[in-house]
Amino acid sequence: MTEPPAGPDPLDHHQSDLAPATSSGSRGGRAFALGIVAVTAVIAPFLLVRSDRFDTAALFVGVPLVLAVIIALSPPAKSLHGLTFRVVTFGLLITSAFLHEGAACVLMAAPLVYGVAHLVAELVRQARQLRQHRRAALAVVPLLLLASLEGSAYRVDPVQTVTTERVVAMSPAQVEQRLQRGPDFSAAKPFLLRLSGYPTPTAATGDGLAVGTRWSFTMAGGPIVTEVTARDSRQIEFAVVSDQSKVQRWLGWRGAVVHLAQRDNGNTAVRVELSFTRRLDPSWYFGPIEGAMVGAGLDHFADSLGLVESSRD
């Protein structure tokens, strides 16, 4: 007697349903593990700088230990992007270890570094899979090489100017009195400065606004010394004499101008312009970042001088 044909094995069907879930779970585990690696490698050096633990075993032993354990326990990388991610992450960690306070630069640059690395990895992957599009995919590489020369072979708009303006319920003479008194940096910092830990002055000393007068601003690493170079009833100009602060790694201060314009209602429009030379490239990436940081610092400086926006204009 002929046996009826066997139907599909329910167990096989059940296992086939589990296979995608297992694969998806493995991918999710790898993504989660890589995310922890990235956060550890990029954030840990920055936090160690903030807590003054950068020259301790916490960086040179502790952080590599945590990274090694995470990577050893996580599923192996099964793609070019996964391998790229791990290599770049370790590169950022090593760079942070040697840059010390410059770890903040690494933190700012991390999205750019990851983006370029994964873009190249994707181009290589496509060139391998689609031979007919290989030339089109690799054509982007020379453009990236040209872009990588910015800062060494050429520069794009390195001088930047940031401006803040306040209309205050004071006369120009009263505003000058506030300037002569100097800033009080106990005022709360803007959120961007608190989030990034960007260095700002902690104290200022000076004795007036006469031409030739110098003001010294206490900063991490060393003071910034400025000098009044010009003054009249409408504006006061300052030039930077010396800068020993840690900020000089990222930018070079050029000077500042305070403009005063009295309004018909007795208020005064105060406009402060601060110019600097950006020392980080590429310009399209670091230009907006440094502009935002300096702008937040300039707002903090205006608050420290008590230049509060008037409720009536």
Short mmCIF file of C-alpha atoms in Angstrom, two decimals:
data_model
loop_
_atom_site.label_atom_id
_atom_site.label_comp_id
_atom_site.label_asym_id
_atom_site.label_seq_id
_atom_site.Cartn_x
_atom_site.Cartn_y
_atom_site.Cartn_z
CA MET A 1 0.00 0.00 0.00
CA THR A 2 1.36 3.35 -1.00
CA GLU A 3 1.86 5.79 1.82
CA PRO A 4 0.39 9.25 1.36
CA PRO A 5 2.97 11.88 0.50
CA ALA A 6 4.38 13.52 3.55
CA GLY A 7 3.25 17.07 4.10
CA PRO A 8 5.44 19.93 5.20
CA ASP A 9 7.07 19.32 8.53
CA PRO A 10 5.60 21.75 11.08
CA LEU A 11 8.96 21.85 12.85
CA ASP A 12 10.76 22.91 9.67
CA HIS A 13 8.16 25.62 9.14
CA HIS A 14 8.62 26.78 12.72
CA GLN A 15 12.41 26.86 12.32
CA SER A 16 12.15 28.85 9.10
CA ASP A 17 10.06 31.41 10.91
CA LEU A 18 12.68 31.69 13.62
CA ALA A 19 15.60 32.19 11.27
CA PRO A 20 14.75 35.77 10.27
CA ALA A 21 14.03 36.66 13.88
CA THR A 22 17.38 35.25 14.94
CA SER A 23 19.13 37.16 12.18
CA SER A 24 17.26 40.32 13.09
CA GLY A 25 18.13 39.84 16.76
CA SER A 26 21.79 39.33 15.88
CA ARG A 27 21.81 42.53 13.85
CA GLY A 28 20.10 44.37 16.67
CA GLY A 29 22.67 43.04 19.14
CA ARG A 30 25.54 44.15 16.94
CA ALA A 31 24.03 47.60 16.47
CA PHE A 32 23.50 47.99 20.21
CA ALA A 33 27.03 46.84 21.01
CA LEU A 34 28.56 49.13 18.40
CA GLY A 35 26.53 52.01 19.76
CA ILE A 36 27.96 51.43 23.23
CA VAL A 37 31.47 51.24 21.77
CA ALA A 38 30.99 54.57 19.98
CA VAL A 39 29.63 56.32 23.06
CA THR A 40 32.45 54.95 25.22
CA ALA A 41 35.25 55.85 22.79
CA VAL A 42 34.03 59.37 22.03
CA ILE A 43 32.45 60.50 25.30
CA ALA A 44 34.76 58.84 27.84
CA PRO A 45 37.90 60.93 27.04
CA PHE A 46 35.83 64.10 27.13
CA LEU A 47 34.38 63.23 30.54
CA LEU A 48 37.83 62.35 31.86
CA VAL A 49 39.07 65.81 30.82
CA ARG A 50 36.17 67.48 32.60
CA SER A 51 36.89 65.55 35.80
CA ASP A 52 40.67 66.14 35.60
CA ARG A 53 41.38 62.39 35.29
CA PHE A 54 42.95 62.45 31.85
CA ASP A 55 46.45 61.39 32.89
CA THR A 56 45.27 58.48 35.00
CA ALA A 57 44.83 54.76 34.37
CA ALA A 58 41.12 55.45 33.88
CA LEU A 59 41.90 56.42 30.29
CA PHE A 60 44.85 54.20 29.41
CA VAL A 61 43.59 51.02 31.12
CA GLY A 62 39.94 51.47 32.10
CA VAL A 63 38.49 52.70 28.81
CA PRO A 64 40.35 50.14 26.60
CA LEU A 65 39.26 47.42 29.06
CA VAL A 66 35.60 48.36 28.72
CA LEU A 67 35.90 48.56 24.93
CA ALA A 68 37.66 45.21 24.69
CA VAL A 69 35.03 43.47 26.84
CA ILE A 70 32.17 44.95 24.80
CA ILE A 71 33.74 43.95 21.50
CA ALA A 72 34.71 40.47 22.73
CA LEU A 73 31.17 39.74 23.89
CA SER A 74 29.41 41.31 20.91
CA PRO A 75 28.72 39.40 17.66
CA PRO A 76 31.52 39.74 15.08
CA ALA A 77 31.19 42.35 12.36
CA LYS A 78 29.70 40.79 9.23
CA SER A 79 29.84 43.81 6.95
CA LEU A 80 32.31 46.34 5.67
CA HIS A 81 30.42 49.06 7.53
CA GLY A 82 30.72 47.16 10.82
CA LEU A 83 34.46 46.77 10.38
CA THR A 84 34.81 50.43 9.41
CA PHE A 85 32.87 51.48 12.48
CA ARG A 86 35.14 49.55 14.84
CA VAL A 87 38.38 50.71 13.26
CA VAL A 88 37.32 54.39 13.27
CA THR A 89 36.11 54.13 16.87
CA PHE A 90 39.46 52.83 18.09
CA GLY A 91 41.21 55.49 16.03
CA LEU A 92 39.19 58.22 17.74
CA LEU A 93 39.96 56.78 21.16
CA ILE A 94 43.71 56.68 20.50
CA THR A 95 43.64 60.20 19.08
CA SER A 96 41.80 61.46 22.16
CA ALA A 97 44.40 59.90 24.42
CA PHE A 98 47.20 61.91 22.83
CA LEU A 99 45.30 65.17 22.37
CA HIS A 100 44.42 65.55 26.07
CA GLU A 101 42.33 68.75 26.29
CA GLY A 102 41.90 68.52 22.51
CA ALA A 103 39.52 65.63 23.12
CA ALA A 104 36.75 68.22 22.79
CA CYS A 105 37.84 68.64 19.17
CA VAL A 106 37.58 64.88 18.68
CA LEU A 107 34.07 64.97 20.12
CA MET A 108 33.07 67.71 17.69
CA ALA A 109 34.74 65.95 14.76
CA ALA A 110 33.34 62.47 15.47
CA PRO A 111 30.21 62.79 13.25
CA LEU A 112 32.35 64.04 10.35
CA VAL A 113 34.92 61.24 10.76
CA TYR A 114 32.27 58.53 10.94
CA GLY A 115 30.40 60.04 7.99
CA VAL A 116 33.41 60.14 5.67
CA ALA A 117 34.56 56.64 6.66
CA HIS A 118 31.15 55.08 6.05
CA LEU A 119 30.72 56.99 2.78
CA VAL A 120 33.96 55.52 1.46
CA ALA A 121 33.00 52.06 2.76
CA GLU A 122 29.69 52.27 0.91
CA LEU A 123 31.39 53.38 -2.30
CA VAL A 124 33.78 50.44 -2.11
CA ARG A 125 30.91 48.03 -1.39
CA GLN A 126 28.94 49.25 -4.38
CA ALA A 127 32.01 49.16 -6.62
CA ARG A 128 32.53 45.50 -5.70
CA GLN A 129 28.93 44.47 -6.27
CA LEU A 130 28.09 46.55 -9.32
CA ARG A 131 31.04 46.45 -11.65
CA GLN A 132 29.29 48.46 -14.32
CA HIS A 133 28.97 51.36 -11.86
CA ARG A 134 32.48 51.03 -10.43
CA ARG A 135 33.84 54.12 -12.15
CA ALA A 136 30.86 56.23 -11.16
CA ALA A 137 31.13 55.14 -7.53
CA LEU A 138 34.87 55.69 -7.25
CA ALA A 139 34.67 59.08 -8.99
CA VAL A 140 33.74 60.58 -5.62
CA VAL A 141 37.11 59.59 -4.11
CA PRO A 142 39.16 62.32 -5.89
CA LEU A 143 36.63 64.89 -4.69
CA LEU A 144 37.08 63.68 -1.12
CA LEU A 145 40.86 63.84 -1.54
CA LEU A 146 40.57 67.44 -2.77
CA ALA A 147 38.35 68.31 0.18
CA SER A 148 40.88 66.73 2.56
CA LEU A 149 43.50 69.30 1.47
CA GLU A 150 41.57 72.19 3.02
CA GLY A 151 43.64 73.65 5.82
CA SER A 152 46.97 72.50 4.36
CA ALA A 153 46.87 73.45 0.66
CA TYR A 154 44.14 76.09 0.85
CA ARG A 155 41.69 77.69 3.28
CA VAL A 156 38.08 78.86 2.88
CA ASP A 157 36.96 81.95 4.82
CA PRO A 158 39.01 81.31 7.99
CA VAL A 159 38.13 84.73 9.47
CA GLN A 160 34.68 84.76 11.06
CA THR A 161 32.69 87.42 12.87
CA VAL A 162 29.95 86.83 15.42
CA THR A 163 27.55 89.55 16.54
CA THR A 164 25.07 90.00 19.36
CA GLU A 165 22.82 93.02 19.86
CA ARG A 166 20.85 94.14 22.91
CA VAL A 167 18.54 97.13 23.34
CA VAL A 168 18.90 98.10 26.99
CA ALA A 169 17.12 100.62 29.20
CA MET A 170 20.28 102.68 29.74
CA SER A 171 21.97 105.72 28.29
CA PRO A 172 25.28 105.25 26.42
CA ALA A 173 27.09 106.69 29.47
CA GLN A 174 25.47 104.09 31.72
CA VAL A 175 26.47 101.31 29.31
CA GLU A 176 30.06 102.55 29.42
CA GLN A 177 29.94 102.45 33.21
CA ARG A 178 28.89 98.81 33.01
CA LEU A 179 31.79 98.10 30.65
CA GLN A 180 34.27 99.88 32.94
CA ARG A 181 33.05 97.83 35.90
CA GLY A 182 33.80 94.63 33.98
CA PRO A 183 31.83 91.41 33.58
CA ASP A 184 30.56 89.14 36.34
CA PHE A 185 30.85 85.61 34.96
CA SER A 186 28.65 84.10 37.66
CA ALA A 187 25.72 84.52 35.27
CA ALA A 188 24.22 81.26 34.03
CA LYS A 189 25.77 79.95 30.81
CA PRO A 190 23.68 79.23 27.70
CA PHE A 191 22.68 75.58 27.26
CA LEU A 192 25.12 75.02 24.38
CA LEU A 193 28.09 76.00 26.55
CA ARG A 194 26.94 73.83 29.44
CA LEU A 195 26.39 70.87 27.14
CA SER A 196 29.73 71.08 25.33
CA GLY A 197 31.92 72.25 28.21
CA TYR A 198 33.38 74.88 25.89
CA PRO A 199 35.93 76.99 27.87
CA THR A 200 34.73 80.45 28.89
CA PRO A 201 36.30 83.20 31.07
CA THR A 202 35.93 82.85 34.82
CA ALA A 203 37.18 86.32 35.84
CA ALA A 204 38.29 89.64 34.32
CA THR A 205 40.56 92.42 35.56
CA GLY A 206 41.06 95.89 34.09
CA ASP A 207 40.91 99.58 34.99
CA GLY A 208 38.84 101.49 32.48
CA LEU A 209 38.18 102.11 28.81
CA ALA A 210 40.86 104.68 27.97
CA VAL A 211 42.93 103.94 24.88
CA GLY A 212 45.84 101.72 25.89
CA THR A 213 44.00 100.18 28.84
CA ARG A 214 44.36 96.41 29.09
CA TRP A 215 41.92 93.79 30.32
CA SER A 216 42.94 90.26 31.30
CA PHE A 217 40.44 87.40 31.13
CA THR A 218 41.15 84.30 33.20
CA MET A 219 40.75 81.14 31.11
CA ALA A 220 41.64 77.46 31.38
CA GLY A 221 45.28 77.14 30.34
CA GLY A 222 46.17 80.82 30.67
CA PRO A 223 44.81 84.36 30.35
CA ILE A 224 43.62 86.28 27.30
CA VAL A 225 44.88 89.88 27.37
CA THR A 226 43.10 92.60 25.38
CA GLU A 227 43.79 96.30 24.88
CA VAL A 228 41.55 99.26 24.07
CA THR A 229 42.82 100.56 20.71
CA ALA A 230 40.18 103.18 19.85
CA ARG A 231 37.27 104.91 21.52
CA ASP A 232 34.72 107.59 20.76
CA SER A 233 31.13 108.30 21.74
CA ARG A 234 29.77 105.63 19.39
CA GLN A 235 32.14 102.69 19.66
CA ILE A 236 35.01 101.09 21.55
CA GLU A 237 37.54 98.84 19.84
CA PHE A 238 39.58 96.09 21.48
CA ALA A 239 42.53 94.10 20.13
CA VAL A 240 43.91 90.84 21.48
CA VAL A 241 47.46 91.25 22.80
CA SER A 242 48.12 87.67 23.88
CA ASP A 243 46.26 84.39 24.27
CA GLN A 244 47.52 81.51 26.41
CA SER A 245 44.17 79.78 26.81
CA LYS A 246 43.23 76.32 25.60
CA VAL A 247 40.82 77.91 23.12
CA GLN A 248 43.76 78.97 20.92
CA ARG A 249 43.95 75.37 19.68
CA TRP A 250 40.66 75.89 17.87
CA LEU A 251 40.67 79.58 17.01
CA GLY A 252 42.73 82.76 17.17
CA TRP A 253 41.00 85.83 18.61
CA ARG A 254 41.39 88.97 16.48
CA GLY A 255 39.44 91.65 18.33
CA ALA A 256 36.08 93.09 19.30
CA VAL A 257 34.08 96.25 18.70
CA VAL A 258 31.30 97.58 20.94
CA HIS A 259 28.85 99.87 19.11
CA LEU A 260 26.55 102.22 21.03
CA ALA A 261 23.50 103.90 19.47
CA GLN A 262 21.03 105.90 21.55
CA ARG A 263 17.36 105.54 20.69
CA ASP A 264 14.77 108.34 20.79
CA ASN A 265 13.11 106.82 23.88
CA GLY A 266 16.36 106.93 25.87
CA ASN A 267 17.30 103.28 25.40
CA THR A 268 20.62 102.28 23.90
CA ALA A 269 21.25 99.67 21.21
CA VAL A 270 24.45 97.83 22.09
CA ARG A 271 26.02 95.73 19.34
CA VAL A 272 29.10 93.66 20.10
CA GLU A 273 31.14 92.22 17.21
CA LEU A 274 33.76 89.58 17.93
CA SER A 275 36.11 88.37 15.18
CA PHE A 276 38.38 85.33 15.18
CA THR A 277 40.39 83.12 12.84
CA ARG A 278 39.11 79.56 12.68
CA ARG A 279 41.90 76.98 13.03
CA LEU A 280 39.83 73.89 12.26
CA ASP A 281 38.89 72.71 8.77
CA PRO A 282 36.87 71.93 6.70
CA SER A 283 35.07 75.25 6.78
CA TRP A 284 31.63 73.87 5.86
CA TYR A 285 31.68 71.69 8.97
CA PHE A 286 33.68 73.52 11.65
CA GLY A 287 32.68 77.03 10.53
CA PRO A 288 29.07 76.75 11.77
CA ILE A 289 30.15 74.84 14.90
CA GLU A 290 32.71 77.42 15.99
CA GLY A 291 30.35 80.25 15.05
CA ALA A 292 27.64 78.76 17.27
CA MET A 293 30.05 78.23 20.19
CA VAL A 294 31.52 81.74 20.00
CA GLY A 295 28.02 83.19 19.59
CA ALA A 296 26.87 81.45 22.76
CA GLY A 297 29.99 82.73 24.54
CA LEU A 298 29.30 86.27 23.35
CA ASP A 299 25.73 86.09 24.67
CA HIS A 300 27.12 84.89 28.01
CA PHE A 301 29.55 87.83 28.01
CA ALA A 302 26.70 90.31 27.38
CA ASP A 303 24.70 88.75 30.22
CA SER A 304 27.77 89.01 32.48
CA LEU A 305 27.90 92.74 31.79
CA GLY A 306 24.27 93.12 32.85
CA LEU A 307 23.14 94.10 29.34
CA VAL A 308 19.61 92.80 29.71
CA GLU A 309 17.23 93.29 26.81
CA SER A 310 14.73 96.08 27.51
CA SER A 311 11.05 95.19 27.58
CA ARG A 312 10.26 98.40 25.77
CA ASP A 313 12.01 99.52 22.62
#
